[in-house]
C-alpha positions as semicolon CSV with decimal commas, in nm:
position;residue;x (nm);y (nm);z (nm)
1;M;7,286;12,061;11,874
2;G;7,656;11,982;11,681
3;A;7,674;11,886;11,352
4;F;7,796;11,589;11,427
5;E;7,488;11,459;11,617
6;T;7,294;11,655;11,366
7;E;7,424;11,383;11,134
8;K;7,360;11,130;11,356
9;T;7,028;11,162;11,403
10;A;6,963;11,224;11,045
11;K;7,127;10,906;10,937
12;D;6,956;10,674;11,187
13;A;6,586;10,833;11,044
14;A;6,742;10,774;10,664
15;V;6,877;10,444;10,685
16;V;6,618;10,164;10,499
17;E;6,703;9,810;10,460
18;T;6,712;9,663;10,148
19;Q;6,623;9,313;10,291
20;S;6,326;9,154;10,403
21;P;6,071;9,425;10,565
22;E;6,004;9,220;10,851
23;E;6,365;9,223;10,986
24;D;6,433;9,483;11,295
25;L;6,692;9,733;11,222
26;N;6,741;9,807;11,587
27;Q;6,865;9,443;11,635
28;P;7,223;9,291;11,535
29;S;7,188;9,090;11,213
30;P;7,254;8,670;11,288
31;L;7,576;8,560;11,351
32;R;7,572;8,393;11,006
33;K;7,548;8,671;10,798
34;I;7,841;8,824;11,025
35;I;8,047;8,522;10,960
36;S;7,957;8,593;10,605
37;V;8,137;8,893;10,573
38;A;8,384;8,837;10,799
39;S;8,515;8,581;10,547
40;I;8,595;8,825;10,287
41;A;8,903;8,878;10,514
42;A;9,038;8,537;10,417
43;G;9,059;8,635;10,067
44;L;9,196;8,994;10,160
45;Q;9,448;8,828;10,410
46;F;9,595;8,564;10,137
47;G;9,703;8,817;9,889
48;W;9,857;9,052;10,218
49;A;10,013;8,733;10,338
50;L;10,188;8,665;9,999
51;Q;10,320;9,057;9,999
52;L;10,507;9,026;10,351
53;S;10,642;8,713;10,276
54;L;10,758;8,735;9,914
55;L;10,764;9,069;9,796
56;T;11,070;9,223;9,990
57;P;11,254;8,936;9,868
58;Y;11,101;8,937;9,499
59;V;11,201;9,336;9,471
60;Q;11,526;9,270;9,610
61;L;11,586;8,988;9,354
62;L;11,480;9,268;9,092
63;G;11,804;9,459;9,206
64;I;11,636;9,703;9,465
65;P;11,905;9,718;9,774
66;H;11,806;9,633;10,114
67;K;11,829;9,918;10,263
68;W;11,602;10,062;10,004
69;S;11,367;9,840;10,015
70;S;11,169;9,947;10,265
71;L;11,082;10,230;10,069
72;I;10,899;10,014;9,847
73;W;10,625;9,953;10,158
74;L;10,575;10,343;10,165
75;C;10,286;10,329;9,920
76;G;10,080;10,111;10,161
77;P;10,076;10,382;10,436
78;V;10,002;10,641;10,209
79;S;9,751;10,518;10,045
80;G;9,614;10,399;10,380
81;M;9,621;10,775;10,504
82;I;9,468;10,917;10,229
83;V;9,251;10,656;10,086
84;Q;9,069;10,478;10,378
85;P;8,920;10,751;10,569
86;I;8,776;10,902;10,218
87;V;8,622;10,567;10,144
88;G;8,518;10,533;10,493
89;Y;8,406;10,915;10,506
90;H;8,201;10,834;10,148
91;S;8,078;10,434;10,226
92;D;7,890;10,627;10,561
93;R;7,703;10,834;10,299
94;C;7,669;10,623;9,989
95;T;7,349;10,649;9,839
96;S;7,374;10,326;9,610
97;R;7,078;10,091;9,562
98;F;7,348;9,814;9,649
99;G;7,357;9,976;9,988
100;R;7,656;10,174;10,163
101;R;7,928;9,919;10,170
102;R;7,901;9,610;9,916
103;P;7,953;9,889;9,645
104;F;8,318;9,964;9,758
105;I;8,409;9,605;9,849
106;A;8,354;9,519;9,519
107;A;8,552;9,776;9,342
108;G;8,841;9,708;9,610
109;A;8,826;9,356;9,474
110;A;8,853;9,423;9,115
111;L;9,104;9,694;9,165
112;V;9,328;9,397;9,350
113;A;9,254;9,148;9,059
114;V;9,435;9,443;8,871
115;A;9,712;9,495;9,093
116;V;9,775;9,142;9,122
117;F;9,818;9,102;8,771
118;L;10,055;9,369;8,703
119;I;10,260;9,277;8,975
120;G;10,287;8,900;8,872
121;Y;10,360;8,994;8,548
122;A;10,641;9,297;8,598
123;A;10,939;9,092;8,524
124;D;10,775;9,019;8,188
125;F;10,659;9,329;8,091
126;G;10,951;9,487;8,198
127;H;11,181;9,243;7,978
128;K;10,974;9,314;7,714
129;M;11,012;9,690;7,735
130;G;11,390;9,631;7,744
131;D;11,538;9,523;8,078
132;K;11,838;9,300;8,083
133;L;11,835;8,963;8,267
134;E;12,194;9,019;8,395
135;Q;12,163;8,905;8,768
136;D;12,369;9,244;8,890
137;T;12,190;9,491;8,663
138;P;11,889;9,621;8,820
139;R;11,569;9,548;8,626
140;V;11,432;9,958;8,607
141;R;11,118;9,901;8,410
142;A;11,038;9,598;8,591
143;I;11,038;9,794;8,918
144;G;10,822;10,067;8,816
145;I;10,543;9,833;8,720
146;F;10,590;9,638;9,029
147;A;10,603;9,957;9,225
148;F;10,285;10,067;9,030
149;G;10,077;9,764;9,082
150;F;10,193;9,755;9,421
151;W;10,001;10,107;9,472
152;I;9,717;9,959;9,330
153;L;9,705;9,697;9,537
154;D;9,752;9,900;9,841
155;V;9,471;10,145;9,735
156;A;9,235;9,807;9,701
157;N;9,341;9,669;10,021
158;N;9,211;10,023;10,188
159;T;8,932;10,031;9,937
160;L;8,827;9,671;10,041
161;Q;8,928;9,639;10,454
162;G;8,776;9,961;10,556
163;P;8,445;9,899;10,436
164;C;8,398;9,532;10,548
165;R;8,484;9,601;10,916
166;A;8,242;9,923;10,873
167;F;8,016;9,653;10,756
168;L;8,068;9,407;11,025
169;A;7,980;9,722;11,281
170;D;7,644;9,810;11,093
171;L;7,595;9,407;11,133
172;S;7,661;9,456;11,475
173;A;7,406;9,722;11,526
174;G;7,592;9,889;11,838
175;D;7,622;9,578;12,044
176;A;7,940;9,586;12,256
177;K;7,967;9,240;12,256
178;R;7,860;9,129;11,928
179;T;8,119;9,392;11,781
180;R;8,375;9,249;11,932
181;V;8,231;8,888;11,787
182;A;8,240;9,042;11,464
183;N;8,632;9,163;11,493
184;G;8,705;8,842;11,666
185;F;8,590;8,660;11,370
186;F;8,715;8,882;11,097
187;S;9,062;8,834;11,308
188;F;8,984;8,443;11,232
189;F;8,935;8,459;10,864
190;M;9,245;8,679;10,826
191;A;9,441;8,383;11,015
192;V;9,282;8,136;10,767
193;G;9,399;8,355;10,477
194;N;9,743;8,399;10,635
195;V;9,755;8,006;10,663
196;L;9,674;7,979;10,307
197;G;9,900;8,254;10,194
198;Y;10,237;8,114;10,412
199;A;10,134;7,778;10,288
200;A;10,157;7,861;9,948
201;G;10,475;8,075;9,993
202;S;10,635;7,789;10,131
203;Y;10,590;7,568;9,878
204;S;10,849;7,636;9,615
205;N;10,684;7,393;9,362
206;L;10,367;7,577;9,337
207;H;10,465;7,691;8,950
208;K;10,398;7,333;8,823
209;M;10,004;7,417;8,867
210;F;10,072;7,712;8,637
211;P;10,298;7,610;8,366
212;F;10,307;7,910;8,217
213;A;10,395;8,094;8,477
214;M;10,750;8,036;8,429
215;T;10,922;8,228;8,161
216;K;11,290;8,344;8,020
217;A;11,202;8,655;8,234
218;C;11,016;8,476;8,537
219;D;11,220;8,232;8,720
220;I;11,110;7,957;8,956
221;Y;11,095;8,215;9,256
222;C;10,932;8,481;9,009
223;A;10,677;8,185;8,905
224;N;10,566;8,082;9,231
225;L;10,484;8,431;9,353
226;K;10,296;8,464;9,003
227;S;10,113;8,123;9,115
228;C;10,051;8,228;9,423
229;F;9,866;8,577;9,326
230;F;9,643;8,345;9,077
231;L;9,519;8,124;9,350
232;S;9,486;8,479;9,575
233;I;9,257;8,624;9,369
234;T;9,039;8,341;9,274
235;L;8,986;8,299;9,682
236;L;8,897;8,658;9,724
237;L;8,655;8,664;9,433
238;I;8,455;8,370;9,537
239;V;8,462;8,489;9,886
240;T;8,329;8,837;9,776
241;V;8,106;8,785;9,549
242;S;7,905;8,488;9,771
243;S;7,915;8,727;10,111
244;L;7,788;9,040;9,879
245;W;7,501;8,831;9,747
246;Y;7,400;8,684;10,031
247;V;7,406;8,948;10,326
248;K;7,227;9,274;10,195
249;D;7,379;9,603;10,276
250;K;7,170;9,931;10,421
251;Q;7,106;10,155;10,165
252;W;7,111;10,511;10,307
253;S;6,884;10,827;10,149
254;P;6,956;11,164;10,290
255;A;6,666;11,367;10,490
256;V;6,523;11,623;10,275
257;N;6,526;11,871;10,604
258;S;6,764;12,185;10,697
259;G;6,947;11,981;10,979
260;D;7,049;11,725;10,708
261;E;7,111;11,961;10,447
262;K;7,364;12,138;10,699
263;S;7,509;11,826;10,839
264;S;7,581;11,710;10,455
265;S;7,725;12,035;10,339
266;V;8,039;11,998;10,591
267;P;8,342;11,880;10,377
268;F;8,523;11,577;10,394
269;F;8,828;11,679;10,509
270;G;8,636;11,940;10,767
271;E;8,471;11,687;10,895
272;I;8,813;11,451;10,987
273;F;8,945;11,761;11,126
274;G;8,625;11,841;11,340
275;A;8,681;11,448;11,477
276;F;8,971;11,499;11,595
277;K;8,888;11,830;11,788
278;V;8,559;11,607;11,953
279;M;8,784;11,333;12,068
280;Q;8,754;11,277;12,402
281;R;9,032;11,086;12,591
282;P;8,934;10,717;12,510
283;M;8,959;10,743;12,163
284;W;9,262;10,942;12,187
285;M;9,454;10,681;12,414
286;L;9,258;10,435;12,186
287;L;9,526;10,608;11,906
288;M;9,869;10,648;12,092
289;V;9,851;10,263;12,201
290;T;9,795;10,149;11,842
291;A;10,044;10,390;11,718
292;L;10,323;10,261;11,944
293;N;10,148;9,873;11,867
294;W;10,244;9,947;11,501
295;I;10,554;10,090;11,518
296;A;10,660;9,770;11,697
297;W;10,498;9,520;11,469
298;F;10,567;9,702;11,119
299;P;10,902;9,651;11,163
300;F;10,894;9,243;11,166
301;L;10,591;9,239;10,914
302;L;10,816;9,400;10,682
303;F;11,169;9,220;10,721
304;D;11,038;8,898;10,899
305;T;11,166;8,636;10,601
306;D;11,424;8,869;10,490
307;W;11,529;8,817;10,898
308;M;11,561;8,449;10,775
309;G;11,699;8,453;10,522
310;R;11,974;8,671;10,652
311;E;12,071;8,652;10,959
312;V;11,936;8,301;11,046
313;Y;12,022;8,148;10,730
314;G;12,338;8,341;10,626
315;G;12,223;8,421;10,293
316;D;12,236;8,712;10,105
317;S;12,005;8,825;9,780
318;G;12,276;9,017;9,602
319;G;12,533;8,760;9,669
320;D;12,671;8,493;9,465
321;A;12,473;8,194;9,342
322;G;12,538;7,969;9,676
323;M;12,458;8,291;9,881
324;V;12,124;8,382;9,653
325;K;12,043;7,986;9,709
326;L;12,069;8,019;10,065
327;Y;11,895;8,341;10,110
328;N;11,582;8,196;9,890
329;K;11,557;7,924;10,136
330;G;11,573;8,123;10,441
331;V;11,270;8,317;10,273
332;H;11,116;7,965;10,244
333;A;11,153;7,889;10,594
334;G;11,004;8,213;10,703
335;A;10,710;8,163;10,515
336;L;10,653;7,835;10,691
337;G;10,711;8,042;11,012
338;L;10,436;8,268;10,913
339;M;10,216;8,002;10,838
340;L;10,240;7,811;11,181
341;Q;10,204;8,198;11,336
342;S;9,873;8,191;11,138
343;I;9,768;7,875;11,220
344;V;9,797;8,019;11,646
345;L;9,640;8,296;11,510
346;L;9,373;8,136;11,376
347;F;9,249;7,940;11,701
348;M;9,378;8,234;11,904
349;S;9,129;8,439;11,743
350;L;8,833;8,225;11,810
351;G;8,926;8,288;12,213
352;V;8,942;8,630;12,220
353;E;8,600;8,707;12,362
354;W;8,671;8,418;12,674
355;I;9,033;8,532;12,723
356;G;8,938;8,869;12,743
357;R;8,696;8,769;12,978
358;K;8,944;8,572;13,207
359;V;9,217;8,818;13,241
360;G;8,977;9,110;13,364
361;G;8,908;9,322;12,994
362;A;8,971;9,378;12,693
363;K;9,251;9,656;12,784
364;R;9,454;9,428;12,953
365;L;9,433;9,146;12,756
366;W;9,613;9,376;12,463
367;G;9,833;9,521;12,744
368;I;9,955;9,175;12,846
369;V;10,020;9,041;12,474
370;N;10,217;9,362;12,405
371;F;10,508;9,245;12,664
372;I;10,448;8,925;12,470
373;L;10,578;9,100;12,154
374;A;10,810;9,283;12,304
375;I;11,004;9,000;12,416
376;G;10,924;8,806;12,100
377;L;11,102;9,048;11,903
378;A;11,387;9,124;12,139
379;M;11,413;8,691;12,110
380;T;11,501;8,791;11,749
381;V;11,852;8,922;11,859
382;L;11,940;8,593;12,056
383;V;11,879;8,357;11,736
384;S;12,009;8,583;11,529
385;K;12,369;8,554;11,733
386;L;12,328;8,206;11,761
387;A;12,325;8,121;11,429
388;A;12,590;8,313;11,369
389;E;12,826;8,112;11,573
390;H;12,706;7,830;11,446
391;R;12,796;7,962;11,089
392;K;13,167;8,009;11,261
393;T;13,211;7,650;11,292
394;A;12,977;7,494;11,037
395;G;13,070;7,697;10,733
396;E;12,881;7,984;10,590
397;L;12,640;7,779;10,368
398;A;12,560;7,537;10,607
399;G;12,280;7,735;10,753
400;P;12,120;7,705;11,067
401;S;12,135;7,416;11,316
402;S;11,818;7,228;11,369
403;G;11,810;7,377;11,756
404;V;11,837;7,789;11,583
405;R;11,571;7,676;11,309
406;A;11,315;7,559;11,555
407;G;11,375;7,881;11,812
408;A;11,324;8,094;11,511
409;L;10,971;7,902;11,412
410;S;10,853;7,903;11,747
411;L;10,918;8,287;11,764
412;F;10,738;8,332;11,471
413;A;10,454;8,079;11,600
414;V;10,427;8,245;11,970
415;L;10,391;8,656;11,778
416;G;10,093;8,456;11,681
417;I;9,910;8,539;12,013
418;P;9,981;8,901;12,020
419;L;9,881;8,939;11,630
420;A;9,551;8,772;11,686
421;I;9,462;9,093;11,925
422;T;9,589;9,334;11,706
423;F;9,383;9,258;11,420
424;S;9,084;9,262;11,646
425;I;9,031;9,469;11,983
426;P;9,183;9,778;11,861
427;F;8,909;9,784;11,575
428;A;8,624;9,657;11,840
429;L;8,735;9,951;12,099
430;A;8,689;10,222;11,808
431;S;8,334;10,101;11,720
432;I;8,261;10,095;12,068
433;F;8,420;10,417;12,168
434;S;8,285;10,578;11,845
435;N;7,948;10,381;11,872
436;S;7,756;10,745;11,944
437;S;7,962;10,959;11,743
438;G;7,797;11,103;11,417
439;A;8,117;11,070;11,243
440;G;7,991;10,720;11,123
441;Q;8,157;10,363;11,167
442;G;8,332;10,388;10,820
443;L;8,498;10,740;10,904
444;S;8,584;10,630;11,286
445;I;8,764;10,322;11,127
446;G;8,936;10,539;10,897
447;V;9,067;10,761;11,180
448;L;9,188;10,469;11,359
449;N;9,358;10,387;11,054
450;L;9,559;10,668;11,068
451;A;9,731;10,547;11,404
452;I;9,821;10,260;11,214
453;V;9,970;10,399;10,840
454;I;10,136;10,672;11,018
455;P;10,386;10,461;11,208
456;Q;10,442;10,238;10,904
457;M;10,539;10,540;10,682
458;I;10,790;10,622;10,963
459;I;10,958;10,259;10,951
460;S;10,939;10,291;10,586
461;L;11,095;10,586;10,547
462;G;11,358;10,523;10,821
463;G;11,409;10,160;10,854
464;G;11,632;10,065;10,599
465;S;11,841;10,369;10,676
466;F;11,854;10,312;11,035
467;D;11,920;9,960;11,014
468;A;12,229;10,083;10,791
469;L;12,363;10,291;11,038
470;F;12,447;10,005;11,280
471;G;12,563;9,794;10,978
472;G;12,288;9,658;10,801
473;G;12,083;9,402;10,882
474;N;11,756;9,379;11,081
475;L;11,789;9,344;11,438
476;P;11,842;9,754;11,485
477;V;11,489;9,802;11,400
478;F;11,400;9,478;11,568
479;V;11,490;9,604;11,906
480;V;11,332;9,941;11,839
481;G;10,996;9,746;11,800
482;A;11,047;9,553;12,103
483;I;11,079;9,873;12,313
484;A;10,835;10,049;12,117
485;A;10,574;9,742;12,221
486;A;10,693;9,735;12,621
487;I;10,575;10,121;12,647
488;S;10,217;10,025;12,458
489;G;10,160;9,723;12,711
490;V;10,273;9,967;12,958
491;L;10,020;10,233;12,856
492;A;9,745;9,996;12,766
493;L;9,707;9,848;13,093
494;T;9,758;10,204;13,262
495;V;9,587;10,461;13,083
496;L;9,344;10,331;12,834
497;P;8,996;10,296;12,970
498;S;8,791;9,981;12,990
499;P;8,470;9,969;12,740
500;P;8,172;9,833;12,892
501;P;8,149;9,469;12,905
502;D;7,837;9,406;12,757
503;A;7,626;9,780;12,670
504;P;7,407;9,722;12,376
505;A;7,521;10,060;12,335
506;L;7,724;10,351;12,470
507;K;7,518;10,667;12,623
508;S;7,586;10,978;12,373
509;G;7,904;11,158;12,444
510;A;8,019;10,887;12,766
511;M;8,340;10,797;12,565
512;G;8,490;10,818;12,202
513;F;8,367;11,164;12,017
514;H;8,141;11,374;12,205
């Protein structure tokens, strides 16, 4: 028996439940408890929606040029590549009396609060430390504080999200259908958080709820961002505390035997590389399709509101007052589009299981929606060209026509369909494929996360410079994303194996890890 099988056997024998003793640990937990844990995604995604919709424009207002603004997002994938596998590994082995997952979820929520405070008050702290407030002068100190807070926020998000998904897998107890349902509810609550976050981001008078948010160094845009984060952390703390209080966790105690000592002596990075070494074809195919899928998604998630401000509305964050105002108007319209996208995501998340059965399985559904993603990203070129043609006749400060604006917002909404699948099916497949793996659910999800963060690193490092080669703007990297989406769709339909439709658990060695 190998190290991973030995560890799996030892873990199964050593897991004890801190809930009521009459509960059967081999059966899935009640759906209400799965929903309670999944609701943490609403608080998590509220803040993430604010990051995606408002922070790229915000760093440009602080003085970072457009072509370098993507580098600020490099901290996300770097922290994800390092933090989530480590957190997943240690959450599989945590011996706390509070359980394996709950300590990490609580720590992640606390870190989010610290990070949001630093980001929201970066301009104020920078001004007190000597930043000048002239429009054309980069606020170096504010940028440094913002970047530090942003790093903490991404570390916190990864500390929170990985154990949350692993907790859902634990509560599903190896049942394939319940695992898909749990990830579907996680996606649903992500959509709820998105709707709230993008709605808050699109409302330009939110700062009036918090009069103290607007200061000499923090204008209306900054004050709105700060106010949004106040609401975000409040929601996150409410859902996290209530869920961790209601749903008890499994407490893990290493068995005292030679086999367990041998398996527990495997170093973390040794186990990571060991997991890759013994992965079989289904898991490798899942990683490949996931990586291509995120090469497609990340440029749009990173620059969607910037695209609305620049290409659709014709504004410029570094231009005169009129162009900056037009750019900000486009950013708020982009936040509205993201809210519409999240509403579609919300309803689509509830139907993933049913639609998957109708189209012939999870992998076929994933393949189909990747083609929808490819078409949607390609359509950004057409919308941008139509907007540019309208400005030639109506004037540079006219903004888009009502038809172009409606087309752009419709594009946002349609992309909610593939986004619902991206947020649920890959994670469900990872849990199902690796169910018989001794690597543990936390580590398995951490390995899948590498297929998400490495493409993000590629886009963060090269996206801005690649766009600059073609004259700036966002369209070149969107076209690359459309191509990657089409390829991932083909691979999902042809090479990705189908999981067992309703198997309670996979047989050892059948899929994922051997």
